[in-house]
PDB file of C-alpha atoms in Angstrom:
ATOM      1  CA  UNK A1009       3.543   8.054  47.096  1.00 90.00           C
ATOM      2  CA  UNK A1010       3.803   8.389  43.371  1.00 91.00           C
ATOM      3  CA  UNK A1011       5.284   5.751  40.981  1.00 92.00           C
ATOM      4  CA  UNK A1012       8.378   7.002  39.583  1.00 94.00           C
ATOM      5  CA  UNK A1013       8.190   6.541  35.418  1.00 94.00           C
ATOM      6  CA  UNK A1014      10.589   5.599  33.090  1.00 96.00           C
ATOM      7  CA  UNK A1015       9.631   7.652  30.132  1.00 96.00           C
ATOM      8  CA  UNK A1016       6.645  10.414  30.714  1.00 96.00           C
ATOM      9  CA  UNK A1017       3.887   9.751  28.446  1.00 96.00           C
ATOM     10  CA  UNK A1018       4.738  13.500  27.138  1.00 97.00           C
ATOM     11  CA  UNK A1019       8.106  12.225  26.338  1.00 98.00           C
ATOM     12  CA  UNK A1020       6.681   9.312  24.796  1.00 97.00           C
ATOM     13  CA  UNK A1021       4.346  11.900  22.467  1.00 98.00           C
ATOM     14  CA  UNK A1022       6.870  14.041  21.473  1.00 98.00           C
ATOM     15  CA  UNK A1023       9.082  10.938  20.375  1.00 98.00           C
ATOM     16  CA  UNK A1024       6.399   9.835  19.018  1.00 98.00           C
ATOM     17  CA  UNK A1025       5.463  13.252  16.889  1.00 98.00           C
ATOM     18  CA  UNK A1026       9.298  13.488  15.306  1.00 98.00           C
ATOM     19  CA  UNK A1027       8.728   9.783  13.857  1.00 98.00           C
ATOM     20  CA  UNK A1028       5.349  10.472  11.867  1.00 98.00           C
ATOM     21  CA  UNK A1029       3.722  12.709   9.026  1.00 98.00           C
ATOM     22  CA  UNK A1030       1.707  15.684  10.827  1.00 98.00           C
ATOM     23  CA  UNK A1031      -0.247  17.319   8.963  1.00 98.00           C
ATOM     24  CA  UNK A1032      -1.900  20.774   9.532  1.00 98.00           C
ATOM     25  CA  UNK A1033      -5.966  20.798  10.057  1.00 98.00           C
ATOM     26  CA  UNK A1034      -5.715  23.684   7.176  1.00 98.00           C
ATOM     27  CA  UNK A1035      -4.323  20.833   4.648  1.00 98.00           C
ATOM     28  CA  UNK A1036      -6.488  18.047   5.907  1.00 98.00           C
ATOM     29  CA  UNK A1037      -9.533  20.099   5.221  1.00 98.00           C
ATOM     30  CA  UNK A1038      -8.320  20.922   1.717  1.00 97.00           C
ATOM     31  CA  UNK A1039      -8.011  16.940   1.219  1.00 97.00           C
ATOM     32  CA  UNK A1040     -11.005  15.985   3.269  1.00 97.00           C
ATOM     33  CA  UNK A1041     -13.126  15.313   0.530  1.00 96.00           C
ATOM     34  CA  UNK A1042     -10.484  13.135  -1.609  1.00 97.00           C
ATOM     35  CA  UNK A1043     -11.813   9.554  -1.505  1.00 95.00           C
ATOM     36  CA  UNK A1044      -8.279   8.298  -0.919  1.00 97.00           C
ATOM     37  CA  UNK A1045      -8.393   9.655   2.264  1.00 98.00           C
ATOM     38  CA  UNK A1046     -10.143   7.484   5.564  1.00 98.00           C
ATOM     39  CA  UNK A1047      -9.899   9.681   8.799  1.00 98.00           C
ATOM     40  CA  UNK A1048      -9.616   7.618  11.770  1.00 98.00           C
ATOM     41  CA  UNK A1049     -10.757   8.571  14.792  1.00 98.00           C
ATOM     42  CA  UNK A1050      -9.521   7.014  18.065  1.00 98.00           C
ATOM     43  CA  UNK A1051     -11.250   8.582  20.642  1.00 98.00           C
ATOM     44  CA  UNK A1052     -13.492   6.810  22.914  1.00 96.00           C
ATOM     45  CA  UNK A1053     -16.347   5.924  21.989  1.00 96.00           C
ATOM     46  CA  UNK A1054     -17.994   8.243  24.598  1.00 96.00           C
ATOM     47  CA  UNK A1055     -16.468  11.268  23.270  1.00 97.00           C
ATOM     48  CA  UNK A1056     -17.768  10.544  19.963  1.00 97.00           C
ATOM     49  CA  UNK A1057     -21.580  10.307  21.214  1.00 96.00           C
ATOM     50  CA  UNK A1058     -20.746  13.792  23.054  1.00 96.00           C
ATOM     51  CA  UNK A1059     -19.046  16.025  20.962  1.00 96.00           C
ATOM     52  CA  UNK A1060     -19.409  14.166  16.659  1.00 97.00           C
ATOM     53  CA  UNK A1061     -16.742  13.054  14.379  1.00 98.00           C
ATOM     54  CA  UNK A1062     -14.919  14.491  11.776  1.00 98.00           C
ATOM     55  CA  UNK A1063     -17.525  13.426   8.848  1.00 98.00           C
ATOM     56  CA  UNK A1064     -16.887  10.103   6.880  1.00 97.00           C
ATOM     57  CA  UNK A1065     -14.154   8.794   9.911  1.00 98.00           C
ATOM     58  CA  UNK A1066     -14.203   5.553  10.768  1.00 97.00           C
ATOM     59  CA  UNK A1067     -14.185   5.097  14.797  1.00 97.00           C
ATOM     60  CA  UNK A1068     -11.399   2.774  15.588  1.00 98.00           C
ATOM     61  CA  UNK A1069     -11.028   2.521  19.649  1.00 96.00           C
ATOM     62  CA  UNK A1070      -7.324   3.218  20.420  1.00 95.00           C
ATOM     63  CA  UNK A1071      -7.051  -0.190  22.426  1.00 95.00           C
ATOM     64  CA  UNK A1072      -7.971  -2.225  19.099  1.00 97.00           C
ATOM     65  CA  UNK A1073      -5.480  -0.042  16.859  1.00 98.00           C
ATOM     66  CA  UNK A1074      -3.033  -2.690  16.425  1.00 97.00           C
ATOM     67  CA  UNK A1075      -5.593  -5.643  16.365  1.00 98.00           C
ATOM     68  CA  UNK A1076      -7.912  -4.192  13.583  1.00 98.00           C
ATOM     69  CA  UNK A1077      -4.869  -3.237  11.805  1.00 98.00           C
ATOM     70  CA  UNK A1078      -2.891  -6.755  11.385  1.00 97.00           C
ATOM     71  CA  UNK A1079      -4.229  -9.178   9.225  1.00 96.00           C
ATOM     72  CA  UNK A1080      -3.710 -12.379  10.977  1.00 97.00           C
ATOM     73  CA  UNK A1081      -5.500 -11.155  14.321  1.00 97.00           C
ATOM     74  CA  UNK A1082      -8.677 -12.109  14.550  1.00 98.00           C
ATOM     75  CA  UNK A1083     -10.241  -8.811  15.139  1.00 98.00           C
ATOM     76  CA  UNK A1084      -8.505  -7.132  11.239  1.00 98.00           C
ATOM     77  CA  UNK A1085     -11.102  -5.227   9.958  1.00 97.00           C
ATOM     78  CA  UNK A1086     -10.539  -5.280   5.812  1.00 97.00           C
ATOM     79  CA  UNK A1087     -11.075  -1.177   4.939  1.00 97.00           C
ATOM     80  CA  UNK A1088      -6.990  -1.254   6.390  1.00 97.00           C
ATOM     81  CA  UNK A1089      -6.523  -3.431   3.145  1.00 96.00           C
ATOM     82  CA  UNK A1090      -7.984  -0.593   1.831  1.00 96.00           C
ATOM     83  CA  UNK A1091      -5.205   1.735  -0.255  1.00 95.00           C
ATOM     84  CA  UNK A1092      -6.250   4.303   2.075  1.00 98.00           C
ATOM     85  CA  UNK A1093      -3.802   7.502   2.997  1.00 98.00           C
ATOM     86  CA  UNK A1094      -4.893   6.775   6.817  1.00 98.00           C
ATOM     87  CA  UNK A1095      -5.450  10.510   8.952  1.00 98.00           C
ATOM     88  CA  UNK A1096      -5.392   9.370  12.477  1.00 98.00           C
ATOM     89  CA  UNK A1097      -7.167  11.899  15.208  1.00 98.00           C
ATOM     90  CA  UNK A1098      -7.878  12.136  18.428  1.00 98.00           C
ATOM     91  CA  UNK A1099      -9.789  15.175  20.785  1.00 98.00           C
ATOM     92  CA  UNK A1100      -6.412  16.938  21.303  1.00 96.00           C
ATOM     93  CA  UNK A1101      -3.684  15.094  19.112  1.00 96.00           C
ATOM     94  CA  UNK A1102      -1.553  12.835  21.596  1.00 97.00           C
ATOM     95  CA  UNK A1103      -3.129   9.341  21.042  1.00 98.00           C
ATOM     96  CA  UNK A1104      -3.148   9.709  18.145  1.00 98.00           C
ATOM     97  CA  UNK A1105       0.339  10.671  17.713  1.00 98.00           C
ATOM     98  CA  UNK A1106       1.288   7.747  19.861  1.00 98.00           C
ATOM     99  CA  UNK A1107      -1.333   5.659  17.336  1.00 98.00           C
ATOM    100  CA  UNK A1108      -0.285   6.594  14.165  1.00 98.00           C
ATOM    101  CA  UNK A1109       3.686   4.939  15.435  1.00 98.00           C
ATOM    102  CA  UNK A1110       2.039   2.502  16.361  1.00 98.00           C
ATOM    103  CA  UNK A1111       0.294   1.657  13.407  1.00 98.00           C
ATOM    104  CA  UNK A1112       3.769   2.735  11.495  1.00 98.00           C
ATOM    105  CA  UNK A1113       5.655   0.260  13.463  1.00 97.00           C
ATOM    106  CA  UNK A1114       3.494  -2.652  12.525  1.00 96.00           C
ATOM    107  CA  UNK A1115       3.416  -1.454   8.576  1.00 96.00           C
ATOM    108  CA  UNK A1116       0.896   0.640   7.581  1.00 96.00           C
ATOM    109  CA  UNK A1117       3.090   3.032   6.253  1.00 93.00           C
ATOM    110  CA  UNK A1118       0.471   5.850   4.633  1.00 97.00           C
ATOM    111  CA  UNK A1119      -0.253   7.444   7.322  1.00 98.00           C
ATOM    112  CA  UNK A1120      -0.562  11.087   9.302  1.00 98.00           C
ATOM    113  CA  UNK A1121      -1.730  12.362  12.338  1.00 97.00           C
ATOM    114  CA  UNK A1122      -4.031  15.409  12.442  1.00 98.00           C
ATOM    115  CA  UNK A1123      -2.407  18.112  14.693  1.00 98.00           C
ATOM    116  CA  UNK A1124      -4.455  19.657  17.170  1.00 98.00           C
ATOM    117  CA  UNK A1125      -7.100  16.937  16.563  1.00 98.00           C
ATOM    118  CA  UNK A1126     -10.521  16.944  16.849  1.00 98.00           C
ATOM    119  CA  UNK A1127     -10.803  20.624  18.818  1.00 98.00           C
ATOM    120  CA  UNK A1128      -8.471  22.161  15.911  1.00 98.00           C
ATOM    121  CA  UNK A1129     -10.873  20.735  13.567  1.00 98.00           C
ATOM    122  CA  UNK A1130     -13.793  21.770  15.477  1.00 97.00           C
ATOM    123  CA  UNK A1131     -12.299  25.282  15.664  1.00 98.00           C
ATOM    124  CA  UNK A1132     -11.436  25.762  11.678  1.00 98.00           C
ATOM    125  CA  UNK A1133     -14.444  24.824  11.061  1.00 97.00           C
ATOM    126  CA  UNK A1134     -13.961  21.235   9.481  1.00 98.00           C
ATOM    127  CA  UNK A1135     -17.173  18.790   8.204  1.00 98.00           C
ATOM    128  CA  UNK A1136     -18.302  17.230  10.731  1.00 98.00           C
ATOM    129  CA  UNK A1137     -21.065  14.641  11.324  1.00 96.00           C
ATOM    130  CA  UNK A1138     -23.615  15.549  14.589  1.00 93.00           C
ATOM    131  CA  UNK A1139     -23.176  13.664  18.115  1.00 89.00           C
ATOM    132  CA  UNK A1140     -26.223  10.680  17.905  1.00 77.00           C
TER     133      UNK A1140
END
């Protein structure tokens, strides 16, 4: 028997996608090399080692999002001081649309999630740094 949901993590995705900046994989090349810029990737950690990153991101597991982000947690990390415009990414592009709210909702507000993600990047042919 199957739990009966509330809100379908689809639903949840596309609410999610109407509340952010998404931005096309053709425009975040073009800015890619803009210093101003800190791609984030949220992946797992195991699809990093498989498959690369998109080069320069900073790996930021998904489950620590809101820890690294807010300055009294223990876990901050200090490049989200940073005056960053934050490009959050993930293999396809739902955590990360679900992320980037997330990181919107607690106040880091200069954001934008990477539609179609990592594969989109892959496929137009983005910078990329090598699995390890």
């Amino acid at each position: 028997k199957m739990i009966k949901v509330k809100t379908s993590v689809m639903e949840l995705v596309d609410s999610a996608k109407k509340q952010i900046n998404n931005l096309e994989v053709s425009d975040a090349i073009k800015m890619h090399s803009n210093k101003t810029n800190l791609f984030i990737d949220v992946r797992d950690i195991r699809e990093i080692q498989k498959t690369g990153r998109i080069f320069g991101a900073k790996h930021v597991p998904r489950c620590m999002l809101e820890f690294w982000i807010d300055p009294e947690s223990p876990y901050h990390k200090k490049f989200f001081n940073d005056n960053f415009h934050f490009i959050f990414y993930c293999a396809s592009d739902w955590r990360s649309a679900l992320a980037t709210r997330s990181a919107n909702e607690i106040g880091l507000l200069n954001t934008s999630h990477l539609i179609g993600g990592f594969n989109k990047w892959l496929e137009e042919k983005g910078p990329i740094e090598e699995p390890r």
